[in-house]
Every structure is written in C-alpha cells, then in structure tokens.
Short mmCIF file of C-alpha atoms and ligand atoms in Angstrom, two decimals:
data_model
loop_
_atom_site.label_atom_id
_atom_site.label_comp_id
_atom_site.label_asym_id
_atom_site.label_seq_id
_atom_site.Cartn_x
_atom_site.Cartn_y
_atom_site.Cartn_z
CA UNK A 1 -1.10 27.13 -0.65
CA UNK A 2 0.35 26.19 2.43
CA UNK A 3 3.10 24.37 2.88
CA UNK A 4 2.44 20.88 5.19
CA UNK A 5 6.40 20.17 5.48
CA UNK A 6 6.66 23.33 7.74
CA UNK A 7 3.05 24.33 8.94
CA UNK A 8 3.62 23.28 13.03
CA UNK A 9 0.25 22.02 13.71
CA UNK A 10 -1.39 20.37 16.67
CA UNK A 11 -0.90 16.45 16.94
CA UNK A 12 -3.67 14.28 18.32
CA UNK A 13 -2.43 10.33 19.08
CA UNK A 14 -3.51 9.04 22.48
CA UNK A 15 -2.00 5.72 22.34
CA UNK A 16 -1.25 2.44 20.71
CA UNK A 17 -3.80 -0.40 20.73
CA UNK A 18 -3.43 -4.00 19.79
CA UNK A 19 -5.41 -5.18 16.87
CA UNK A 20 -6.01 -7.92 18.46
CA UNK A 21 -6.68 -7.66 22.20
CA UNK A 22 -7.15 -4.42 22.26
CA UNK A 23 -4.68 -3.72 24.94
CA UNK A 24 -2.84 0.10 25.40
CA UNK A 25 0.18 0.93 24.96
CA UNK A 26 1.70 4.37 25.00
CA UNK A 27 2.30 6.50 22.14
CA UNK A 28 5.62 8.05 21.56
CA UNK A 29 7.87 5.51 22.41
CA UNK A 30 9.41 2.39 20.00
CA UNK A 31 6.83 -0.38 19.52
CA UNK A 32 6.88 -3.26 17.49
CA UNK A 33 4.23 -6.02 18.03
CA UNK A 34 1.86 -6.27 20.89
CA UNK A 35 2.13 -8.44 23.92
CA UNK A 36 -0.23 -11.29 21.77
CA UNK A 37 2.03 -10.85 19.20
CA UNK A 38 0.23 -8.59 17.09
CA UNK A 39 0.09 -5.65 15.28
CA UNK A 40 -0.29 -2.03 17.03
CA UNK A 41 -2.39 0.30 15.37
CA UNK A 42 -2.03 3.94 16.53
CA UNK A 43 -5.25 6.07 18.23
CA UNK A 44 -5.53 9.49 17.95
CA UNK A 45 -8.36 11.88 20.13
CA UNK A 46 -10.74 12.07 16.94
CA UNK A 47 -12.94 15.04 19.08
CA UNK A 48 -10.02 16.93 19.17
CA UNK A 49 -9.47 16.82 15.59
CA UNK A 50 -12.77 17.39 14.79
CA UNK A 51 -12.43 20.57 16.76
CA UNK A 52 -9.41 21.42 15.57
CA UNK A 53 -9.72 21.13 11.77
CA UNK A 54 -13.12 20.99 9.00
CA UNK A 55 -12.28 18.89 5.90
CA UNK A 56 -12.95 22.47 4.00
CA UNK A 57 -9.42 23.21 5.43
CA UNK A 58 -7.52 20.80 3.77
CA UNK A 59 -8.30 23.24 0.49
CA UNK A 60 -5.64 25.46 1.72
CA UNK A 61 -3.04 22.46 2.08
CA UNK A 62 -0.90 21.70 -0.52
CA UNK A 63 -1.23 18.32 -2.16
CA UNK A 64 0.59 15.95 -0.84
CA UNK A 65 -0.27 13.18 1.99
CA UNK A 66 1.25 15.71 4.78
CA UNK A 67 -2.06 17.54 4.47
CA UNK A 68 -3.76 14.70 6.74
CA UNK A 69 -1.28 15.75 9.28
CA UNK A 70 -3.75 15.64 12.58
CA UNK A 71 -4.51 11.88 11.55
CA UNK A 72 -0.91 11.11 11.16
CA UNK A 73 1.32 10.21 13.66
CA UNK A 74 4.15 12.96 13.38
CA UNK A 75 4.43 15.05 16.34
CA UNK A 76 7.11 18.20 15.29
CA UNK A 77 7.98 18.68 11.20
CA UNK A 78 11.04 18.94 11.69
CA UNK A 79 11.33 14.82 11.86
CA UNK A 80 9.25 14.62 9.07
CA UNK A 81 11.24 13.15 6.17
CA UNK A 82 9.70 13.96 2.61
CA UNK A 83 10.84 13.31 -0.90
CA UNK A 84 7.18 15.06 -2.73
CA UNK A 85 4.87 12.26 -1.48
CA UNK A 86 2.34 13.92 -3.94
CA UNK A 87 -1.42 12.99 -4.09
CA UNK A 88 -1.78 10.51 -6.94
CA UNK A 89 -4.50 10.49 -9.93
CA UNK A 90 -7.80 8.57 -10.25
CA UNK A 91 -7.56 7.72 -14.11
CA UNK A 92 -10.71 6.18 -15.59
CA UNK A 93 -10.82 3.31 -18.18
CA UNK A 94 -13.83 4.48 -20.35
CA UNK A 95 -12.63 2.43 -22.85
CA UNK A 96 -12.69 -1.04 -21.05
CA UNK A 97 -15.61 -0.06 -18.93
CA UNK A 98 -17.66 0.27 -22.72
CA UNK A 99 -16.23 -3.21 -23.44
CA UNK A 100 -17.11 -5.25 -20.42
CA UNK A 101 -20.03 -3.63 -19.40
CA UNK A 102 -19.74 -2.85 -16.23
CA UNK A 103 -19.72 0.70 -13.79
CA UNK A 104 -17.17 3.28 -13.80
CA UNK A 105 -13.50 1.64 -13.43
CA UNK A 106 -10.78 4.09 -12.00
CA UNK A 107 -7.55 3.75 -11.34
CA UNK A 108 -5.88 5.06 -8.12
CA UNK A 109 -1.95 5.37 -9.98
CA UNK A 110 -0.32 4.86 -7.48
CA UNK A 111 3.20 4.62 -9.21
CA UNK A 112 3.67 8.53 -9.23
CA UNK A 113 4.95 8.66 -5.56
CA UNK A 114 8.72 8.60 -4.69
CA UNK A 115 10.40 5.82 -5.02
CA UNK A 116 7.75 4.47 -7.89
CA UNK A 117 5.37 2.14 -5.47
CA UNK A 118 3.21 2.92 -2.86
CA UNK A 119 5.39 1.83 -0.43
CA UNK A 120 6.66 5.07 -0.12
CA UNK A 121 3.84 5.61 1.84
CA UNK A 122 3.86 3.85 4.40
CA UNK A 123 7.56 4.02 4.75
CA UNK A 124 7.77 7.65 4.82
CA UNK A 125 5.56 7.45 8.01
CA UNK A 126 7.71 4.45 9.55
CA UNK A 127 11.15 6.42 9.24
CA UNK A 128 9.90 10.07 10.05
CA UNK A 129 8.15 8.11 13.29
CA UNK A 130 12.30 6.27 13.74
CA UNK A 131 13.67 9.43 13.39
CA UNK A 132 11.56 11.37 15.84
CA UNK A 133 11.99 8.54 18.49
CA UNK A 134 15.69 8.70 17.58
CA UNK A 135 16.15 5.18 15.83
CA UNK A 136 19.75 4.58 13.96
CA UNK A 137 19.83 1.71 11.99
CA UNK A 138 16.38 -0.03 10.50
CA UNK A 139 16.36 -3.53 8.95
CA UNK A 140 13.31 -5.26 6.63
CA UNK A 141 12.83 -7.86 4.58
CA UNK A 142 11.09 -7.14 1.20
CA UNK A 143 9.74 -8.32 -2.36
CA UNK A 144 11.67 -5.42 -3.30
CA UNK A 145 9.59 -2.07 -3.30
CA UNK A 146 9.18 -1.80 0.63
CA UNK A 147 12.83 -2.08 0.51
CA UNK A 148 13.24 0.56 -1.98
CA UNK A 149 11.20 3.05 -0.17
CA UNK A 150 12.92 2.06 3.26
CA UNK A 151 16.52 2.87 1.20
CA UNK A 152 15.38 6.04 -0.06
CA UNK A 153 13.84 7.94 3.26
CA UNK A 154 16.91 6.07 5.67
CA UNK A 155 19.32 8.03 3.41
CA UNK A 156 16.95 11.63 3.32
CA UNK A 157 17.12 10.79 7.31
CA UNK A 158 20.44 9.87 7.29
CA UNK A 159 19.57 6.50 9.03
CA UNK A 160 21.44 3.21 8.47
CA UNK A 161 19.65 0.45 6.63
CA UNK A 162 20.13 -2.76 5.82
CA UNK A 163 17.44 -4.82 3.45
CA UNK A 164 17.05 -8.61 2.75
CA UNK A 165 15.02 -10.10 -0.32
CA UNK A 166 14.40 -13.53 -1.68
CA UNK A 167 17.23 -14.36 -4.60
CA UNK A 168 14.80 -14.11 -7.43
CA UNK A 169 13.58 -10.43 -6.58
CA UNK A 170 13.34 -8.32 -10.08
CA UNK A 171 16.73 -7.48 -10.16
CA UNK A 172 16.12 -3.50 -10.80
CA UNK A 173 14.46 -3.78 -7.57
CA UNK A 174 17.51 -5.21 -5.81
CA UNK A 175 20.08 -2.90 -7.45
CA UNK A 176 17.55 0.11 -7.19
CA UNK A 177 17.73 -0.28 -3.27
CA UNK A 178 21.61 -0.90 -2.98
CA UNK A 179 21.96 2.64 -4.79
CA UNK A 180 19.24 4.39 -2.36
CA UNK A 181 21.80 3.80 -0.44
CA UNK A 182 21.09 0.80 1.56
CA UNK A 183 23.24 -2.44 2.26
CA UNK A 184 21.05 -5.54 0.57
CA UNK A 185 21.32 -9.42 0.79
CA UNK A 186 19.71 -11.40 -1.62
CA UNK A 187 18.36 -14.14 0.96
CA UNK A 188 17.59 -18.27 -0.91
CA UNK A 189 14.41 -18.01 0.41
CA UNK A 190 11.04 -15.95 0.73
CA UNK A 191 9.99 -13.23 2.27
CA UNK A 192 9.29 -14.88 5.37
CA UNK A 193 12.83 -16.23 5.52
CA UNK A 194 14.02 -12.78 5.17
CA UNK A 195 11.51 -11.60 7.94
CA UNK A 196 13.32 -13.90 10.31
CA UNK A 197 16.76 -13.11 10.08
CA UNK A 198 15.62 -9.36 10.84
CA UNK A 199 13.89 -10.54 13.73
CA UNK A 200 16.47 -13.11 14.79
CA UNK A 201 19.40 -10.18 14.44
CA UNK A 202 17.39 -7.57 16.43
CA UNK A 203 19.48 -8.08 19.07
CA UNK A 204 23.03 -8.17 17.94
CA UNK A 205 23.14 -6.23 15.29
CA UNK A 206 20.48 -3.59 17.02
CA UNK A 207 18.41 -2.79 14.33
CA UNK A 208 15.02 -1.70 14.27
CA UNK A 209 12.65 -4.38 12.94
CA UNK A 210 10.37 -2.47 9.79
CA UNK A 211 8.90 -6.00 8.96
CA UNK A 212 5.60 -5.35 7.35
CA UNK A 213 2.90 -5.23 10.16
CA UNK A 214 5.82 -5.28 12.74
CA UNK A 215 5.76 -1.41 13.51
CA UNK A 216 2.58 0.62 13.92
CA UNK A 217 3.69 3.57 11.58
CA UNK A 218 3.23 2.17 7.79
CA UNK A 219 0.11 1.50 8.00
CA UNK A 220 -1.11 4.90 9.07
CA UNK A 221 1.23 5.86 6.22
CA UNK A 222 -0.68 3.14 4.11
CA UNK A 223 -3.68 4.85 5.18
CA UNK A 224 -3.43 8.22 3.66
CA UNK A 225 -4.78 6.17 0.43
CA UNK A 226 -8.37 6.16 2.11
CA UNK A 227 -8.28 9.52 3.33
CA UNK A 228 -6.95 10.83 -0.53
CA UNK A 229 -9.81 8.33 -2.12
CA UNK A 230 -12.38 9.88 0.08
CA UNK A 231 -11.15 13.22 -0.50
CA UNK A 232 -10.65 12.95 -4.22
CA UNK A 233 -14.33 11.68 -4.76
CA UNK A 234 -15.78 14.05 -3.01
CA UNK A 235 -15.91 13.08 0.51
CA UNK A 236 -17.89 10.34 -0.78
CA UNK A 237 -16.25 6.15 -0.92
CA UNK A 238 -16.56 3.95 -4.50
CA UNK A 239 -18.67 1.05 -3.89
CA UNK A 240 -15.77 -1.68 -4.31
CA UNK A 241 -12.02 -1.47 -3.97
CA UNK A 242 -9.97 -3.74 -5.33
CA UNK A 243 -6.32 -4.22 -3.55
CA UNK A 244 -3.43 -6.61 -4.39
CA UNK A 245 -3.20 -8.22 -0.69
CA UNK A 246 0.35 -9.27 -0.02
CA UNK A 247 1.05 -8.18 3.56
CA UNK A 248 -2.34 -5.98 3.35
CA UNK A 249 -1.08 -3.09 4.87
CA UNK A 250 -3.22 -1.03 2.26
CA UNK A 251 -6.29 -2.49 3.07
CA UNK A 252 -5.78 -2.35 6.69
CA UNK A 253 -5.19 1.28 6.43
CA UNK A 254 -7.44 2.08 3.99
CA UNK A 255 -10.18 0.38 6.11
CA UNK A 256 -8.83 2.28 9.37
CA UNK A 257 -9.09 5.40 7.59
CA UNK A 258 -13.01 5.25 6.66
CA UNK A 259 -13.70 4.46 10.09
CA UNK A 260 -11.63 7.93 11.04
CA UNK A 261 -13.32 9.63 9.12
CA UNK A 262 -16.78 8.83 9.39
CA UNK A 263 -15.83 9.61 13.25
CA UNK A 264 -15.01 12.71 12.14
CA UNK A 265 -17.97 13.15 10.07
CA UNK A 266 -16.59 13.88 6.98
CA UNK A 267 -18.18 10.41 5.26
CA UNK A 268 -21.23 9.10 5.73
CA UNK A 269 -21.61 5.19 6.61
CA UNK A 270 -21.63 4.01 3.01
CA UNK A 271 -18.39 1.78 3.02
CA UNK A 272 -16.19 0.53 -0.24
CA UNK A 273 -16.54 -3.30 -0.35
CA UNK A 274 -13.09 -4.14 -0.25
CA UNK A 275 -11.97 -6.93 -2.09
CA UNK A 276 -8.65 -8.61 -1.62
CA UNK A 277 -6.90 -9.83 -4.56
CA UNK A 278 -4.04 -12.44 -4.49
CA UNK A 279 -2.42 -14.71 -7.55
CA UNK A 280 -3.60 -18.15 -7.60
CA UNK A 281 0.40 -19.13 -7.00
CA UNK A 282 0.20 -17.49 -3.64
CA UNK A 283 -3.20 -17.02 -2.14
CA UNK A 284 -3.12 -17.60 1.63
CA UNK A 285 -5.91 -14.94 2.16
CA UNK A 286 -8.30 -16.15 -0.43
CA UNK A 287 -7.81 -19.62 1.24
CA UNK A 288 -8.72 -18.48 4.55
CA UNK A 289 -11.86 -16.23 3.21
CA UNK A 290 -13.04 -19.58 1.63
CA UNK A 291 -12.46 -21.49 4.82
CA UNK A 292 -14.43 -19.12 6.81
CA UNK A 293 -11.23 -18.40 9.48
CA UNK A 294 -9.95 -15.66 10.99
CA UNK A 295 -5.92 -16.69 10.32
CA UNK A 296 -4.26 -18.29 7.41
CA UNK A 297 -2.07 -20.87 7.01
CA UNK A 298 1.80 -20.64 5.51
CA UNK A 299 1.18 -20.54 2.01
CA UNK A 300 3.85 -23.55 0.15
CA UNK A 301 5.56 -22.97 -2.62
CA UNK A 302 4.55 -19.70 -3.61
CA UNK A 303 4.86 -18.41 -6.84
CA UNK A 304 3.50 -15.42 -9.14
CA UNK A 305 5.17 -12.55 -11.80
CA UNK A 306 3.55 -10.31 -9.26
CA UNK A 307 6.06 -10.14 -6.93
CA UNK A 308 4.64 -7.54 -4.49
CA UNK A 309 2.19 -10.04 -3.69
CA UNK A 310 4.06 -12.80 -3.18
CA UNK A 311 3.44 -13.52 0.46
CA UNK A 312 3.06 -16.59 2.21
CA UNK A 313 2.42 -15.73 5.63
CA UNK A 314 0.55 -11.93 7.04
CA UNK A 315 0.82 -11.46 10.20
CA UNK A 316 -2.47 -9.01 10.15
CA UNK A 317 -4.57 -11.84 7.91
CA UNK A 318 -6.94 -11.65 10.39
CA UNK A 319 -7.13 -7.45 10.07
CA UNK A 320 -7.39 -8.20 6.34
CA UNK A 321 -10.32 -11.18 6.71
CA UNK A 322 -12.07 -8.53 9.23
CA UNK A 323 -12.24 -5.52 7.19
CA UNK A 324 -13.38 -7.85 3.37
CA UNK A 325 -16.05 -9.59 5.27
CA UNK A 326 -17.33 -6.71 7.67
CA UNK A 327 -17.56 -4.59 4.07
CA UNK A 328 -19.24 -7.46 2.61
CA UNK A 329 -16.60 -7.97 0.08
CA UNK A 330 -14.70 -11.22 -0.36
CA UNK A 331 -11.29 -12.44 -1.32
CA UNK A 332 -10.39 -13.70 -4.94
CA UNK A 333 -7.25 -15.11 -6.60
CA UNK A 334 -6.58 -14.72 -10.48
CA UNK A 335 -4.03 -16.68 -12.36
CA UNK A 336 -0.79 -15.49 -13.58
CA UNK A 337 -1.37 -15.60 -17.30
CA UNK A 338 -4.69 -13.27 -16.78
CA UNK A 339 -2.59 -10.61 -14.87
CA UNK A 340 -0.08 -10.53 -17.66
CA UNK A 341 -2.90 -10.38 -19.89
CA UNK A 342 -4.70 -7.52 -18.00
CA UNK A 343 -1.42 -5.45 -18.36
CA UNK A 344 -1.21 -5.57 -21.45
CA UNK A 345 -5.17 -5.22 -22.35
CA UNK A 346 -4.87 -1.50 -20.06
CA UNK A 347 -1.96 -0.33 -21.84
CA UNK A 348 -3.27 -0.91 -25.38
CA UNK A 349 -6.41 0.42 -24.82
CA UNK A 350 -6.11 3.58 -22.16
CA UNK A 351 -2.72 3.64 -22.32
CA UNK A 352 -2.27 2.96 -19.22
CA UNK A 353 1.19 0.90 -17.93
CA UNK A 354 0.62 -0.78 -14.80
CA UNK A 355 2.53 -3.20 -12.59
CA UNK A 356 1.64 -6.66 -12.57
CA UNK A 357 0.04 -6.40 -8.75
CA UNK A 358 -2.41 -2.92 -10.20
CA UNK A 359 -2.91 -5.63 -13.60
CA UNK A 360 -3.87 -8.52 -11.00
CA UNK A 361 -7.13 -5.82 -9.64
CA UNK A 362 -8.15 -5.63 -13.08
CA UNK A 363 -7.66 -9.23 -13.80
CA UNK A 364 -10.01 -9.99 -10.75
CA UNK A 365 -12.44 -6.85 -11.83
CA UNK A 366 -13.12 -8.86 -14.72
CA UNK A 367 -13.04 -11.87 -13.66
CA UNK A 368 -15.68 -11.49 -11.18
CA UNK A 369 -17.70 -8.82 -13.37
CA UNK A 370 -18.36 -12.57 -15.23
CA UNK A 371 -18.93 -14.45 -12.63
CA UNK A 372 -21.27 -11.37 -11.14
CA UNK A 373 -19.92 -11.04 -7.68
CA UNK A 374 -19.60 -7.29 -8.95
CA UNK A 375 -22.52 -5.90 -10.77
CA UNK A 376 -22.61 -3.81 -13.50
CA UNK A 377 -23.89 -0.61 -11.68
CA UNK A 378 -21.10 -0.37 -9.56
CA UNK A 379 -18.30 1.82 -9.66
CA UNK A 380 -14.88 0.34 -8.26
CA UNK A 381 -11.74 1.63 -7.80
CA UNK A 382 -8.29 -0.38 -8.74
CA UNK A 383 -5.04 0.33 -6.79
CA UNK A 384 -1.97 0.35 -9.33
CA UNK A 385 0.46 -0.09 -6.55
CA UNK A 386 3.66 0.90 -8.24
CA UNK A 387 4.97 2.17 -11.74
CA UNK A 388 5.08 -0.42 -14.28
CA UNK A 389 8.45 0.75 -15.18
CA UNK A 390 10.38 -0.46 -12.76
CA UNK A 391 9.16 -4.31 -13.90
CA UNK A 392 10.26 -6.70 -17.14
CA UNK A 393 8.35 -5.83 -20.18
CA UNK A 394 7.77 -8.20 -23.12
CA UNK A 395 10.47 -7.85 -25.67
CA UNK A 396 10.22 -5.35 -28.59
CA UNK A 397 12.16 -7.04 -31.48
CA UNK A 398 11.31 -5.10 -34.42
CA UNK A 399 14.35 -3.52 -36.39
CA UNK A 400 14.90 -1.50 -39.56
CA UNK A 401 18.11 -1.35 -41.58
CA UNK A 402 18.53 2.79 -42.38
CA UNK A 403 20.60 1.32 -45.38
CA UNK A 404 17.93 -0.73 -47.27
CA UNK A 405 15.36 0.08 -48.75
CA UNK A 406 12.20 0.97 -46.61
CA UNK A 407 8.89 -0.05 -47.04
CA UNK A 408 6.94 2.50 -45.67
CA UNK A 409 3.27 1.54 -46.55
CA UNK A 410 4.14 -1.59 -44.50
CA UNK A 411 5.51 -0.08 -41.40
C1 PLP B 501 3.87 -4.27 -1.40
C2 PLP B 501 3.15 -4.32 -2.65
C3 PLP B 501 1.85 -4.83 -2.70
C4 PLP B 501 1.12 -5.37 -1.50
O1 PLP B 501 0.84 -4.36 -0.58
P1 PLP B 501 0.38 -4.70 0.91
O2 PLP B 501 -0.27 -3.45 1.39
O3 PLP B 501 1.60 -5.06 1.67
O4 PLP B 501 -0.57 -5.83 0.84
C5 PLP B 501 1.21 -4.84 -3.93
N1 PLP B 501 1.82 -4.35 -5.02
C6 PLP B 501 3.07 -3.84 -5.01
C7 PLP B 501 3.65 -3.30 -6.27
C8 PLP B 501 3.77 -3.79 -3.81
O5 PLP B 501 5.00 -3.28 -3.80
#
C-alpha cells in the first residue's frame, strides 16, 4: 500500500476562479474572497491529471482522503498536516428501508474522521494550504465542530488559533476546542456575529480569516466526500444525496467534485440529486429554493438542536441553490422534534448513533419519501456529518440497588 503522506507526486492547480464572476486569480498565494466578494474555488489542469493518473491507481493508495492528491490543492507533503483522515463507511439501513418502503438508504458515517465531524475535512486542507503559504495565526467563527477541527490541525502545524462561537454552543464542543489547543470566546450572538469580529480583527490582530466559504481550501477538502462516494460505489453516483446545509461547504464540494471527475472520465453524466436539508428553526436556503432566487436573506431568530446547521446567513447560497436545482433536487426543512425522533428511530433499529444534523437527512428522507418527492426506486445516500457522541443524549435513569433483592425476570 502506498503511503499518500510521503508519496511526492505531481500537483496540477492552475488558478483560483471566482464562483461568481468567474474572474482569475493566481494559485499559490493567500486568498480569501474574490473581488465581488465571493468565494474562490481552486482549478486544477484536469488533462494533466488525466494523463498523469487512471482511477485503477488509486488501488495502490492507502485509504485515506490523501489518495485524491492530484485533485487536491497541496503542492509538497511535507506541508501536509494529517491526523488519519481515513475513508469513512457507507452503512445501509435494511431495516428502515423494509419499513418505509423505499430504495436502498446508506449512510456515509462521517463521524469516524479526526476530530469526530467532517469538518476535519475541509480543515485539514485549509491549514496544510496556511502552512505551505506560511500563515501563523488563523481565526474562525464556528457552531463548534469547524472550530474543533481548526484547533486540532493548528496545533499538529504548530499554528496559532483563536476560535469564536455563539454562547449556547454544546458545551463539549467549546471545551473540546480550548483543549485542541486553541484560545476560544464564547461570543452572545450567532455565528454570523462571530464571523464579523474575525473579519473586523483581520487587521490588528493579523489573523488569517478561515470563515466558512472565506478561503478556497475547505471546500476542496469538503470535496474529497464526492470523490470517496464515487469511488466507494463503484465509480458510479446514488441517485439522491441528502446534506445538512449550514454553510454548504459539503454540497459545494461534493457537487465540484462530480463535475472533476466526469472531466476526467471516471463517471459518467448521471448526477446525485442533491437535496439540501435545513431545520425549520433556521432555513434560509429552503426559503430561497421556494422563492425561486439565487441569494437568501438573513435568517431571524434562528434556532434548532442541530447546531451544525444553525446558519443564518451563507455566503455561497447561491453555489448551494445552483448545484440542488441544476441536479434537479430541491431544498427541504424538517422540524426539530422529527430530527430528534429520527435519531433515535436509527439507533434502535440499525444501531446506528448519529448526530442530530446526519438524523435531520433521515428526517427529510422520510419526510419526503411521504410526500413522494423521492420515489421508492431510488437509492439515496445520507451524510452523518459528525459522531453522535460528542452531542447531549436523552437521560438514562434506570438504577438497581446490588443490596435488594433483584427481580430478574423483570429486568
Ligand atoms: C458544519 C456542520 C454541518 C454543515 O456543513 P456545511 O458543509 O457547512 O453546510 C452539518 N453537520 C455538522 C455536524 C456540522 O458540523
């Protein structure tokens, strides 16, 4: 097997684009937003890597997300900054798929990776890219996992960071990035509010802003999930993907990565429909998709269990409308009590523990498996975004005195 954390291979980005306007920018030099004030997404020479690797290689390649390496943006391994960012599993839910009726349901489990969320993605991407252009000190704001991640690969690069989240971020979260190693502020506000004071302190405090969608490197990080997906089925897509759309990084990437590769030949044109799934307390995309626009409003007031998700404002909405209505998917919200539900449905009966943002895609999976916007011959794929571990659980209150007498028939 060999080893993708020292294998030098050839690198192929030609430049940064704007998402927007499409205007260039170089490659290999810091970037945060675009002159419109949007996000950069990084170009690579896809000829080149078609002559320079088969997908029949990757067989060779150990498996972890450092196996993509000619569509990633990493020029020399010695910046890249790993903790095992290991391929995760596609689990299947036979069991609930008998019940409702419906295709195949699998599970992308996504909590496996470093750091427990699938943030570790895209954040392994944005600090081996800050270390190679010889950043010091990164700053985010966070719902808690992004944070985590950005905590845990700062210290492995020995890079300063400093990480703001709203007050009422699950506190394991909070404490979970102050002992990565990171300094945190819990911020009275939300994530947006947090996203401003990095911005606003870029200057004296001379940070590196690693706002979500304000550096072009997590999302190519992000996208590794499309190229695994693809790879993991067979070079072949599921016919709808369901993704808990906070910032949408994941679907972004995801959505940049089937276009890569069907460039590269190694897909077909079939596309996922990819279906972005909010809670009904915060659900600026679904609001937009319904409107028929290309940007959302501020969301007010927002408020869900699933924290990841809790976003009011993306600044890539309109990357996120693109890629759901260009698949021919659409947006869908689900209420809180139906995610918590959802949870505990897939643990009971597969087994399965997710996170509340992995329960909301099942939530919405069934929701609209009633309502038939997803018919019963198709096969979909969840994303379970983080471990369910690192989020409250309902209490367990049953006790047994060792002194008493037992009644074992009853227990
Ligand atoms: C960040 C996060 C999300 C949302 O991911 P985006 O790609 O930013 O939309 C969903 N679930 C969890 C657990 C997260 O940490």
């Amino acid at each position: 097997m060999q080893d993708n954390l020292t294998a030098e291979r050839p690198t192929f980005v030609t430049h940064l684009e704007c998402g927007m306007t499409g205007e260039r920018l170089p490659a290999d030099r810091l970037a945060n937003l675009s002159a419109a004030g949007k996000p950069l997404l990084v170009r690579y020479d896809l000829d080149g890597i078609r002559k320079a690797v088969s997908r029949d290689d990757l067989a060779a390649r150990a498996p972890d997300l450092w196996r993509y390496r000619e569509l990633l943006p990493v020029r020399a391994c010695e910046n890249i900054v790993s903790l095992g960012e290991t391929m995760t599993p596609l689990i299947e839910l036979p069991r609930l798929k008998k019940a409702l009726g419906g295709g195949d349901i699998i599970v992308k489990d996504e909590g496996r990776l470093p750091t427990g969320s699938f943030k570790a993605r895209g954040l392994v991407m944005a600090v081996s890219m800050a270390k190679e252009l010889g950043v010091r000190k990164m700053a985010m704001a966070t719902n808690g996992n992004a944070g985590a991640a950005l905590a845990a690969y700062c210290s492995r690069a020995g890079i300063e960071s400093v990480v703001f989240c709203p007050a009422d971020t699950p506190e394991v979260n909070v404490r979970e990035i102050q002992l990565q190693g990171a300094r945190v502020y819990r911020v009275n506000g939300l994530i947006n509010d947090c996203g401003k004071i990095v911005v606003d302190g870029r200057e004296s405090a001379g940070w590196f802003e690693t706002n979500t969608l304000k550096e072009p490197y997590r999302i190519e990080g992000k996208k590794t999930m499309g190229l695994e997906l693809a790879e993991q089925l067979g070079w072949d897509v599921p016919d709808v993907i369901l993704y808990p759309t906070g910032g949408g990084t994941g679907l972004i990437g995801m959505w940049k990565a089937f276009a890569e590769l069907e460039a590269l030949g190694w897909i077909g044109p079939k596309r996922p429909r990819m279906v972005a799934v909010q809670a009904s307390g915060c659900a600026p995309i679904v609001k937009a998709y319904e409107a028929g626009v290309e940007h959302a409003d501020l969301w007010k007031g927002a408020h869900t269990v699933a924290a990841g998700i809790r976003v009011p404002v993306a600044i890539g909405d309109f990357l996120i409308l693109r890629a759901v209505r260009e698949s021919n998917g659409f947006a869908v919200a689900v209420d809180d009590e139906l995610i918590e539900a959802g949870q505990q449905e897939v643990a009971r009966e597969e087994g399965l523990l997710l996170c509340p943002e992995g329960a909301a895609t099942y939530a919405a999976y069934k929701q609209e498996l009633a309502s038939g916007r997803i018919s019963k011959d198709e096969r979909v794929v969840l994303f379970n975004c983080g471990s369910g571990l690192k989020y409250p659980m309902p209490p367990a209150d049953s006790a047994l005195d060792k002194d008493g007498a037992i009644n074992y028939a009853a227990l």
